[in-house]
Coordinates of C-alpha atoms and ligand atoms in Angstrom, one line a residue:
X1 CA -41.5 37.2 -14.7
X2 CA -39.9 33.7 -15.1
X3 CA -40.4 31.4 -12.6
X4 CA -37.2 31.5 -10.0
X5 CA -34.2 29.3 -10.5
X6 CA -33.8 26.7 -7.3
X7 CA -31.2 24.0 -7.2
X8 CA -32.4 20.3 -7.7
X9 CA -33.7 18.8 -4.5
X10 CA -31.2 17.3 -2.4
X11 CA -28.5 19.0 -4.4
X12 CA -27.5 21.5 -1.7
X13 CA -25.4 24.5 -1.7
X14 CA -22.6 24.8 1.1
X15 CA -23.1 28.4 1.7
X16 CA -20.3 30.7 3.5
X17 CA -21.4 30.1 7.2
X18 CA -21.2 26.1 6.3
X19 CA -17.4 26.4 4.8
X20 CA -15.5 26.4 7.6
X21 CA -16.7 23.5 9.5
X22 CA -16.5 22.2 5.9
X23 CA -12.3 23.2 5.6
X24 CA -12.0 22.0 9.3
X25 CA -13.2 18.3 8.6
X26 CA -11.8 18.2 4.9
X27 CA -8.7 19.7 7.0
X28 CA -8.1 16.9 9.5
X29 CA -9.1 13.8 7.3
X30 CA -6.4 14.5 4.8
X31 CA -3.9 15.9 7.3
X32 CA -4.5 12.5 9.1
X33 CA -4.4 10.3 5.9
X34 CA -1.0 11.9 5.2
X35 CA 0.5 11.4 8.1
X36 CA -0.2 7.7 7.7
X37 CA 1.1 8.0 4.0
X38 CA -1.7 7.9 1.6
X39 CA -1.8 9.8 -1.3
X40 CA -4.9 11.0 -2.9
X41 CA -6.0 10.3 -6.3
X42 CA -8.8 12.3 -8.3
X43 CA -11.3 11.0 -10.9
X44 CA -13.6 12.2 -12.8
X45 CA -17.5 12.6 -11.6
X46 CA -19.0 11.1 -14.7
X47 CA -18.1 7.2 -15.9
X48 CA -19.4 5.2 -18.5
X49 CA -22.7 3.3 -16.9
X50 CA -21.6 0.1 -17.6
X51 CA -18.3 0.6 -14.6
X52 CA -20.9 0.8 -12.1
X53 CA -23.1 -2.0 -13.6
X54 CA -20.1 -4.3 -13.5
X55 CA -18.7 -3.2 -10.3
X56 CA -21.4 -2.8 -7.9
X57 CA -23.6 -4.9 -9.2
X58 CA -27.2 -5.1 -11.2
X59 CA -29.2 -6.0 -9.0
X60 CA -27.7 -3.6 -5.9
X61 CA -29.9 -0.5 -5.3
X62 CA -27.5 1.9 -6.2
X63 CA -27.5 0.2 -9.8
X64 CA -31.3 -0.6 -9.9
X65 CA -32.8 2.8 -8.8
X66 CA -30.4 5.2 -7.6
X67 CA -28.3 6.3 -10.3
X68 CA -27.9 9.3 -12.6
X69 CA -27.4 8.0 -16.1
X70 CA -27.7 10.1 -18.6
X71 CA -26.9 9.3 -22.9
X72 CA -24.4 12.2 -23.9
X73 CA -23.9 13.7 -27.5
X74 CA -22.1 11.2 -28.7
X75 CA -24.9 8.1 -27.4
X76 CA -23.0 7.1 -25.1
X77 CA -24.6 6.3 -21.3
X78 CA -22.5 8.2 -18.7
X79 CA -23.4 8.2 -15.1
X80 CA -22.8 10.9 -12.4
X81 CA -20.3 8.7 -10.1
X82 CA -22.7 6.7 -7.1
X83 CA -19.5 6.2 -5.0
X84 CA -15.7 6.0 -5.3
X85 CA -14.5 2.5 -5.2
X86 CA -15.4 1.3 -8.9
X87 CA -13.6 4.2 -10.3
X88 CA -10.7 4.5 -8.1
X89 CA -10.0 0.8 -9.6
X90 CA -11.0 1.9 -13.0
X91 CA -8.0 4.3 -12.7
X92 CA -5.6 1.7 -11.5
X93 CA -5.9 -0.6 -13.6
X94 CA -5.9 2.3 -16.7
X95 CA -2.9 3.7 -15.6
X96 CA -1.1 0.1 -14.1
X97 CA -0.4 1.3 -10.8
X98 CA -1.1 -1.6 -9.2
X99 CA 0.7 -3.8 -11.3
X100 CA 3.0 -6.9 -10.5
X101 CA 1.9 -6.4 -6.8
X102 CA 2.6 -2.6 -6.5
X103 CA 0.8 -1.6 -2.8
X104 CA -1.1 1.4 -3.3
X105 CA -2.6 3.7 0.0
X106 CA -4.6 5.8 -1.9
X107 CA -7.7 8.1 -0.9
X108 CA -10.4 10.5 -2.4
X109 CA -12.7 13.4 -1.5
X110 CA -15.4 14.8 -3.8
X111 CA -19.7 14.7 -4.3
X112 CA -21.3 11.5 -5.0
X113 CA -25.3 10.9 -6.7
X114 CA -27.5 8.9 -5.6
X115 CA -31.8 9.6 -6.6
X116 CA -32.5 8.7 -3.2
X117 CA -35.4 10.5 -1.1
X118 CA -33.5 13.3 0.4
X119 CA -34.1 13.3 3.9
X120 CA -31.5 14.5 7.0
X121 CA -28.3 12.9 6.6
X122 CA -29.4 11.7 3.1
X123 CA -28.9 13.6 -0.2
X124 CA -28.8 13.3 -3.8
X125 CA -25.6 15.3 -3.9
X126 CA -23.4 13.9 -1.4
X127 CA -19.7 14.2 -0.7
X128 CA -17.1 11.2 0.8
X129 CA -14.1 10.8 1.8
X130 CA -12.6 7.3 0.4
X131 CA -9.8 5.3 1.1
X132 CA -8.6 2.4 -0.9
X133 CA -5.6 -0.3 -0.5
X134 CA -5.2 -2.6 -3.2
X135 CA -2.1 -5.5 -2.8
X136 CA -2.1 -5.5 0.6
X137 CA -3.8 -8.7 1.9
X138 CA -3.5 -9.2 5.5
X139 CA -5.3 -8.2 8.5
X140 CA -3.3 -5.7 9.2
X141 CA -4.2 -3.2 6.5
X142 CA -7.5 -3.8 7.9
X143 CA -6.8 -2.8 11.3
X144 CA -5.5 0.4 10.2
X145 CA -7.9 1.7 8.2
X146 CA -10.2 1.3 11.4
X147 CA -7.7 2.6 13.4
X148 CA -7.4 5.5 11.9
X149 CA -10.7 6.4 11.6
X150 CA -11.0 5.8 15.1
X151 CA -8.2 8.0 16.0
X152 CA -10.1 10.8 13.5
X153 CA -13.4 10.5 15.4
X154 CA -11.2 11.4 19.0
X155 CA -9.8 14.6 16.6
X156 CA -13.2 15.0 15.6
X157 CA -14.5 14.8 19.2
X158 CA -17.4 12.3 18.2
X159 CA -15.9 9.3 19.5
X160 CA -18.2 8.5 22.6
X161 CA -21.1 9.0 19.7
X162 CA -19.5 6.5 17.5
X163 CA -19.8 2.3 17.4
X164 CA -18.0 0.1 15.3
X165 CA -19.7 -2.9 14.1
X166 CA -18.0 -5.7 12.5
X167 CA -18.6 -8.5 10.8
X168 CA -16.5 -11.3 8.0
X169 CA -18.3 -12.2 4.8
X170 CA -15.6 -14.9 3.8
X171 CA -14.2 -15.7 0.7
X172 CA -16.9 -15.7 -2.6
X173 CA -16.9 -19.0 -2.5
X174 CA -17.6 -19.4 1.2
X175 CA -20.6 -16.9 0.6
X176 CA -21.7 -18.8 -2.4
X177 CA -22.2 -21.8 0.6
X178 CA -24.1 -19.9 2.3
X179 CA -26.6 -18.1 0.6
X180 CA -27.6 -21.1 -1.0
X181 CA -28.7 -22.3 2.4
X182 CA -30.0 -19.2 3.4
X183 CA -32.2 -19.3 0.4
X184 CA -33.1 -22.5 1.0
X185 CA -34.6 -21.8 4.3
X186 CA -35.4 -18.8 3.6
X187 CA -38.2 -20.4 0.8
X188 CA -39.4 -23.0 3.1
X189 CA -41.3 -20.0 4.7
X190 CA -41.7 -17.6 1.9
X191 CA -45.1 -16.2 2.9
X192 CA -43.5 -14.9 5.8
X193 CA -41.4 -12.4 4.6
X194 CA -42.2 -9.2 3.1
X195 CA -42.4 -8.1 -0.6
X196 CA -39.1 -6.3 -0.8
X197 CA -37.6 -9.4 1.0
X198 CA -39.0 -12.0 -1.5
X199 CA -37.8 -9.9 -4.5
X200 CA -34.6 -10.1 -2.8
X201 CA -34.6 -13.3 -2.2
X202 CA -34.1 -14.3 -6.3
X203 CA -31.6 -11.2 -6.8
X204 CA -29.6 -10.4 -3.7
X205 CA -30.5 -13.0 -0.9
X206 CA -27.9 -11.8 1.3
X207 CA -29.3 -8.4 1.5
X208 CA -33.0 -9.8 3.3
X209 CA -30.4 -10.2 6.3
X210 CA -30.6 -6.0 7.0
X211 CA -34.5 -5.6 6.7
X212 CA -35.7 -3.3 8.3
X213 CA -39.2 -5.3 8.5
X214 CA -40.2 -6.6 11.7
X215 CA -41.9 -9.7 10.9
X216 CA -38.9 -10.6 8.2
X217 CA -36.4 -10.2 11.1
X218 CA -38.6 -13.0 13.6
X219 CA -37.9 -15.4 10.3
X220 CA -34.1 -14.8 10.6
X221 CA -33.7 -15.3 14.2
X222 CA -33.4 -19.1 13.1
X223 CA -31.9 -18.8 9.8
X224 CA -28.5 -20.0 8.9
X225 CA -25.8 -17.8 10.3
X226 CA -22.9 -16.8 7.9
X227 CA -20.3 -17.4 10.7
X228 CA -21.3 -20.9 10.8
X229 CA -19.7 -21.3 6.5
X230 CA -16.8 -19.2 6.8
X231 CA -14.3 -20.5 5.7
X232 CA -10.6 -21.0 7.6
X233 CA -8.7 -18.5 5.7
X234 CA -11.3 -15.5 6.5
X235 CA -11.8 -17.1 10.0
X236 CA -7.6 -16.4 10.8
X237 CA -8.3 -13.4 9.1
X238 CA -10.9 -12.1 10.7
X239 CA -8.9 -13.5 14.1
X240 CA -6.1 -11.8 12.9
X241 CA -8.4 -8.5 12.4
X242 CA -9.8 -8.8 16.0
X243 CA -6.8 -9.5 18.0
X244 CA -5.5 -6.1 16.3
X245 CA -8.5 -4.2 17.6
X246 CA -7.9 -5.4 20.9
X247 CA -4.4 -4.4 21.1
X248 CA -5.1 -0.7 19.8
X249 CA -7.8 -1.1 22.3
X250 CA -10.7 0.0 20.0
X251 CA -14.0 -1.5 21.3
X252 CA -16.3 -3.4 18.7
X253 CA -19.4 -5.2 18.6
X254 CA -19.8 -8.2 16.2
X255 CA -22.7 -7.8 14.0
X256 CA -23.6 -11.2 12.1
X257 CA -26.4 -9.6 10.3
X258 CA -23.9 -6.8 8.2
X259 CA -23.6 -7.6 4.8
X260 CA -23.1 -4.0 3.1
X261 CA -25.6 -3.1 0.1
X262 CA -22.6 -3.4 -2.8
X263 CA -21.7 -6.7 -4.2
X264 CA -18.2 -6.9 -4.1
X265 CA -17.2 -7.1 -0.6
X266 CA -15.8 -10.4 1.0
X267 CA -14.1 -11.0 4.3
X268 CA -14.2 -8.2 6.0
X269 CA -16.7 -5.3 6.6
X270 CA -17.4 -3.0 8.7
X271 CA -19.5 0.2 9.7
X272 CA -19.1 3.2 12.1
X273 CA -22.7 3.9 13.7
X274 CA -24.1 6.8 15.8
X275 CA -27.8 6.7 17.0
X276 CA -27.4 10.6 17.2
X277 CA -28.5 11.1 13.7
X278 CA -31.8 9.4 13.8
X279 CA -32.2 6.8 10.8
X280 CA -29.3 8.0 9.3
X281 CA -26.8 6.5 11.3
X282 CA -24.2 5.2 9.0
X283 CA -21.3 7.8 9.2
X284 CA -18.8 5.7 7.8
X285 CA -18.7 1.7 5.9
X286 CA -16.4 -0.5 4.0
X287 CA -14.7 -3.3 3.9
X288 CA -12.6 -5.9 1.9
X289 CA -13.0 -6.8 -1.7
X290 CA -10.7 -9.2 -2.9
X291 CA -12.5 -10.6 -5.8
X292 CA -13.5 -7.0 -7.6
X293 CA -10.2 -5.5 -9.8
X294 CA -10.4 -9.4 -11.3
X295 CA -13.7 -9.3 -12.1
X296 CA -13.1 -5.5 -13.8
X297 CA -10.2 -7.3 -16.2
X298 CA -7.3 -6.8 -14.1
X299 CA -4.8 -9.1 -12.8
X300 CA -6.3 -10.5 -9.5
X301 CA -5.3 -7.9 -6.9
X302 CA -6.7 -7.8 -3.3
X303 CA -8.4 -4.5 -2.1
X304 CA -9.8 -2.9 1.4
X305 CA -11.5 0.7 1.6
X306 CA -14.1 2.4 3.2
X307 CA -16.0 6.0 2.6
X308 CA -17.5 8.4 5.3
X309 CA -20.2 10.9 4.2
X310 CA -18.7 14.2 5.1
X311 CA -22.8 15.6 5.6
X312 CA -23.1 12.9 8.5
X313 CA -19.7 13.8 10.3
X314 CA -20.7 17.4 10.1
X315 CA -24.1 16.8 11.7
X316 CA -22.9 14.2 14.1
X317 CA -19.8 17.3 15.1
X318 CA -22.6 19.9 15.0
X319 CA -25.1 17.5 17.0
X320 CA -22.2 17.0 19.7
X321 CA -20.9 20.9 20.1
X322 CA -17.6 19.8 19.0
X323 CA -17.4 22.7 16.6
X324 CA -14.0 25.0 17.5
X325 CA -14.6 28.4 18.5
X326 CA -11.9 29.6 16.6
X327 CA -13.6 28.7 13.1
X328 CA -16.0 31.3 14.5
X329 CA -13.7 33.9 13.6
X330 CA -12.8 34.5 10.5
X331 CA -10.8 38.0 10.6
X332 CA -8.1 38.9 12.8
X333 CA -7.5 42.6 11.7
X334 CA -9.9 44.8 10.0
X335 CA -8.0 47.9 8.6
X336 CA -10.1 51.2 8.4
X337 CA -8.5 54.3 6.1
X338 CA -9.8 57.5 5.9
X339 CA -9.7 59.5 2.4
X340 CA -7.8 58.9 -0.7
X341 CA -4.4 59.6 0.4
X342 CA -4.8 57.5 3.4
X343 CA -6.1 54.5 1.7
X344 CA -3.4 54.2 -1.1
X345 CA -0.7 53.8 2.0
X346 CA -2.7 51.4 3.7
X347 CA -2.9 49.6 0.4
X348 CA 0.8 49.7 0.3
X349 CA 1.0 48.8 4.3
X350 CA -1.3 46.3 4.2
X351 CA 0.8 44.4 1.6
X352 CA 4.1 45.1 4.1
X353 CA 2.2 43.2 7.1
X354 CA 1.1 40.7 4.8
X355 CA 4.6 40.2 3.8
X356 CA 6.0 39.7 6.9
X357 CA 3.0 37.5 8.6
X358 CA 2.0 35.0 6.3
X359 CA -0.7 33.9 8.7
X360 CA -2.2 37.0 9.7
X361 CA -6.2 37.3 8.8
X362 CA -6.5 40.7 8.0
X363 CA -9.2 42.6 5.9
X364 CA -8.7 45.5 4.3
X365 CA -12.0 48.1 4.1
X366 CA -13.1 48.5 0.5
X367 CA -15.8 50.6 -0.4
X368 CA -14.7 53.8 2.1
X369 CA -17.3 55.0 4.0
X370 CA -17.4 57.3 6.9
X371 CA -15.5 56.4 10.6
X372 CA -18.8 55.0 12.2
X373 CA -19.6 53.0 9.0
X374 CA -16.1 51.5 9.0
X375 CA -16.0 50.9 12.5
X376 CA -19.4 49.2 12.0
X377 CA -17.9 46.3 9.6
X378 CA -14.8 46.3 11.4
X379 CA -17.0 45.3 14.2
X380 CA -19.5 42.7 12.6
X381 CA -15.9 41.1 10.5
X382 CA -15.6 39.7 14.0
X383 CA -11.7 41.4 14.0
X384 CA -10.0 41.2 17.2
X385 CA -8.3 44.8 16.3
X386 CA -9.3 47.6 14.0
X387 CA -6.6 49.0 12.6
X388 CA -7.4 53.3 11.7
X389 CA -5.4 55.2 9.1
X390 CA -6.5 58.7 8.6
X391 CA -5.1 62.2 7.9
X392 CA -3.0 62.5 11.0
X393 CA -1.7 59.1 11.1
X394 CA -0.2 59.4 7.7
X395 CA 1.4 62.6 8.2
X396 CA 2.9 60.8 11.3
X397 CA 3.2 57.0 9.6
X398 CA 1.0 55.6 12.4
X399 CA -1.5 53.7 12.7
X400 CA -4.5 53.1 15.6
X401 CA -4.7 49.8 16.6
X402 CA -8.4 49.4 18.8
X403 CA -9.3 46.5 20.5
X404 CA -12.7 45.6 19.5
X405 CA -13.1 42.8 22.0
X406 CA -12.4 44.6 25.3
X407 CA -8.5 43.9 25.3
X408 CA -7.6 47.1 26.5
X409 CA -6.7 50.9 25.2
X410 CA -6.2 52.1 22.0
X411 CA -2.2 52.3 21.1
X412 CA -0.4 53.9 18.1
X413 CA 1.7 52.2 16.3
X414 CA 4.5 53.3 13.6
X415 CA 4.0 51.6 10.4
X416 CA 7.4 50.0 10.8
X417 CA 6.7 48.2 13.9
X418 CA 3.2 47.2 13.1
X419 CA 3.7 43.7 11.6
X420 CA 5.7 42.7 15.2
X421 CA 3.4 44.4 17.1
X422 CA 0.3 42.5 15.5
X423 CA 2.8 39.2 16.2
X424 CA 2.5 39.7 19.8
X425 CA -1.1 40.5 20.4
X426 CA -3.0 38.4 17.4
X427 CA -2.8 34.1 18.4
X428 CA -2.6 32.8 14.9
X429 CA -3.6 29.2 14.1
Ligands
ATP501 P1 -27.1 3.9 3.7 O1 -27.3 2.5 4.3 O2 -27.2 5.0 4.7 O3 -27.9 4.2 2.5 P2 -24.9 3.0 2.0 O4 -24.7 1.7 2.5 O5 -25.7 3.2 0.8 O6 -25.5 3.9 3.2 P3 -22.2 3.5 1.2 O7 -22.4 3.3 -0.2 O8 -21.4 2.5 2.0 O9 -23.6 3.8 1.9 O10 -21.5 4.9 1.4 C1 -20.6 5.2 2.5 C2 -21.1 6.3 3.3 O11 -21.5 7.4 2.5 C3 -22.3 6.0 4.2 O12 -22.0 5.4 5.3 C4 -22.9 7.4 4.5 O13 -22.1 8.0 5.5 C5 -22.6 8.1 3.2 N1 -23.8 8.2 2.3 C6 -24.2 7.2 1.5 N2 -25.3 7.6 0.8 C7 -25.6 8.9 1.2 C8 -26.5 9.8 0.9 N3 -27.5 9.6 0.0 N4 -26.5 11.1 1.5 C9 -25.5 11.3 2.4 N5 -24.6 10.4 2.8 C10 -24.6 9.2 2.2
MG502 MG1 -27.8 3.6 0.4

């Protein structure tokens, strides 16, 4: 015997009981992103390395440690996609649709990679949902993007779990400021800060601001604080951003110490955080990056986004009992039939009612079986009403409609009036 096949750790499968809490938060964010007219874009999975390298950064963790990059027939290195933003811009700029100032609302769904250690909430196969705006460079845009999501978490029923922390990196050039006084501080008491910090330090100095390390954090309590360099255009923006929050009345905490792991982000960013997920706690992040389709080769071109992880909604929804109890049910009507003669006409009437109710949910028995085997999946299909077709109701053209959940009496019903009489008694979503 060969050893059994398993999927690659924390590359899970979505199996059928998963799905529809799945379709029911896939359903609602891009209902919701419609209605506020964005229009979704697909790209591929797999990029040429060097995208990421020159989007998100070398020295970033995604770029240093966490991606999939692999050489492919023809030498080339590829690279299973770490997130959506440096492709999404790819794409732009390939096709021009954000030329000469064009606005484009656009938004994404589909698996990420990351080599991370998989963990609750954290996977090597993950999925988002993205959002990016590119030529719009105002506040404004900003508020929305958090106003929506906020209006997705009360659809969502997660937004008493939910805080939104916010913070302004300024321009590049204001963060240039910055970080080189952070650093110098920071060096004038080197030996106090852990190893990860120190290697940060040289490579990414703004990142030692989100240790997780104790004695690192007693250092910064009287480092230099970012808000003290911004500069005025980010300060009215972020103004601008805050004054919009308080109007659509969404509460906010400012956090000085947020800085986002990716490179490319100035002015604004910002992070949706639950403590209901244990370390994992991150359920949605983004923020502004005016200085990134430049620095790809394009025309300079402002941009705002932001991805959720769709695992961390669907925990934090299953955490919080905000499931439906419809998506419990999958079936409305099971239809049992009795011998050959009487399963070719429910064939036939099946495809009538189907006809004439779009919406109904109804299962058709397939492999016969005897009336208490029928009844038996009819049962465990979760149906509302089994629907029975044997000898005598063909001879008549009738059908039983039973109950299965203790609404009443069994009733016949002439195959002409069935689909109207399954309108009345089935709710349909
Ligand atoms: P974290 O700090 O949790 O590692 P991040 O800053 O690396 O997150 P982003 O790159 O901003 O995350 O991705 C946006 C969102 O995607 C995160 O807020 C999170 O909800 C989700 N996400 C990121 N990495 C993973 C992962 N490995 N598994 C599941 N979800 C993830
Ligand atoms: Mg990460």
């Amino acid at each position: 015997m060969s050893k059994s096949l398993q999927a690659i750790r924390g590359m899970n499968d979505i199996l059928p009981d998963q799905t529809p809490v799945w379709r029911y938060v896939e359903g609602k964010v891009s209902r919701l992103l419609d209605n506020y007219g964005y229009k979704q874009i697909r790209m591929p999975i797999v990029e040429f390395t060097e995208l990421f390298k020159r989007s998100i950064g070398e020295v970033t963790d995604i770029v240093e440690k966490e991606m999939y990059t692999f050489e492919d027939r023809n030498g080339d290195s590829l690279t299973l996609r770490p997130e959506g933003t440096a492709a999404c811009v790819r794409a732009v700029l390939e096709h021009g649709i954000t030329g000469g100032g064009q606005v484009q609302k656009l938004w994404y769904i589909g698996p990420m990679f990351r080599h991370e250690r998989p963990q609750k909430g954290r996977y090597r196969q993950f999925h988002q949902i993205g959002v990016e705006v590119f030529n719009l460079d105002g506040p404004d845009i900003d508020a929305e993007l958090i106003v929506l999501t906020w209006r997705l978490w009360g659809e969502l029923g997660i937004r008493d779990a939910v805080k939104l922390e916010l913070n302004s990196l300024g321009t590049s050039e204001a963060r240039a400021r910055y970080r080189a006084a952070l650093v110098q501080y920071l060096s004038s008491r080197l030996s106090e800060l852990d190893e990860d910090s120190q290697r940060r330090l040289k490579s990414n100095p703004l990142r030692v601001l989100d240790t997780k390390n104790a004695d690192t954090q007693a250092v910064l309590v009287d480092a230099p604080k970012l808000v003290d360099y911004l500069d005025e255009e980010s300060r009215v923006h972020f103004e601008g951003l805050k004054a919009r929050l308080d109007a659509a009345g969404i509460p906010y905490v400012i956090n000085p110490k947020l800085v986002r792991g990716l490179d490319y982000y100035s002015k604004t960013v910002f992070e949706w955080v639950t403590d209901k997920l244990g370390a994992q706690g991150t359920v949605c992040a983004g923020g502004r990056y005016d200085g990134l389709v430049e620095q790809m080769g394009g025309k300079p071109t402002t941009g705002v986004g932001f991805a959720m992880g769709i695992e961390r909604l669907i925990l934090l929804v299953e955490t919080l009992e905000q499931i439906p109890q419809e998506l419990a049910r999958q079936v409305d009507v099971y239809l049992c039939a009795f011998g050959e003669a009487a399963e070719l006409a429910a064939l036939a009437l099946s495809e009538r009612v189907r006809d004439q109710l779009p919406n109904l949910r109804l299962q058709i028995n397939a492999g016969a079986g005897s009336f208490k085997s029928q009844f038996k999946k009819a049962d465990k299909s979760g149906a509302l009403y089994a629907l029975i077709l044997g000898d005598d109701e063909l001879a008549q053209q009738v059908v039983g409609v039973k109950p299965l959940r203790g609404q009443g009496e069994q009733q016949t019903i002439a195959w002409d009036a069935l689909a109207e009489h399954l309108a009345t008694c089935v709710v349909q979503g």
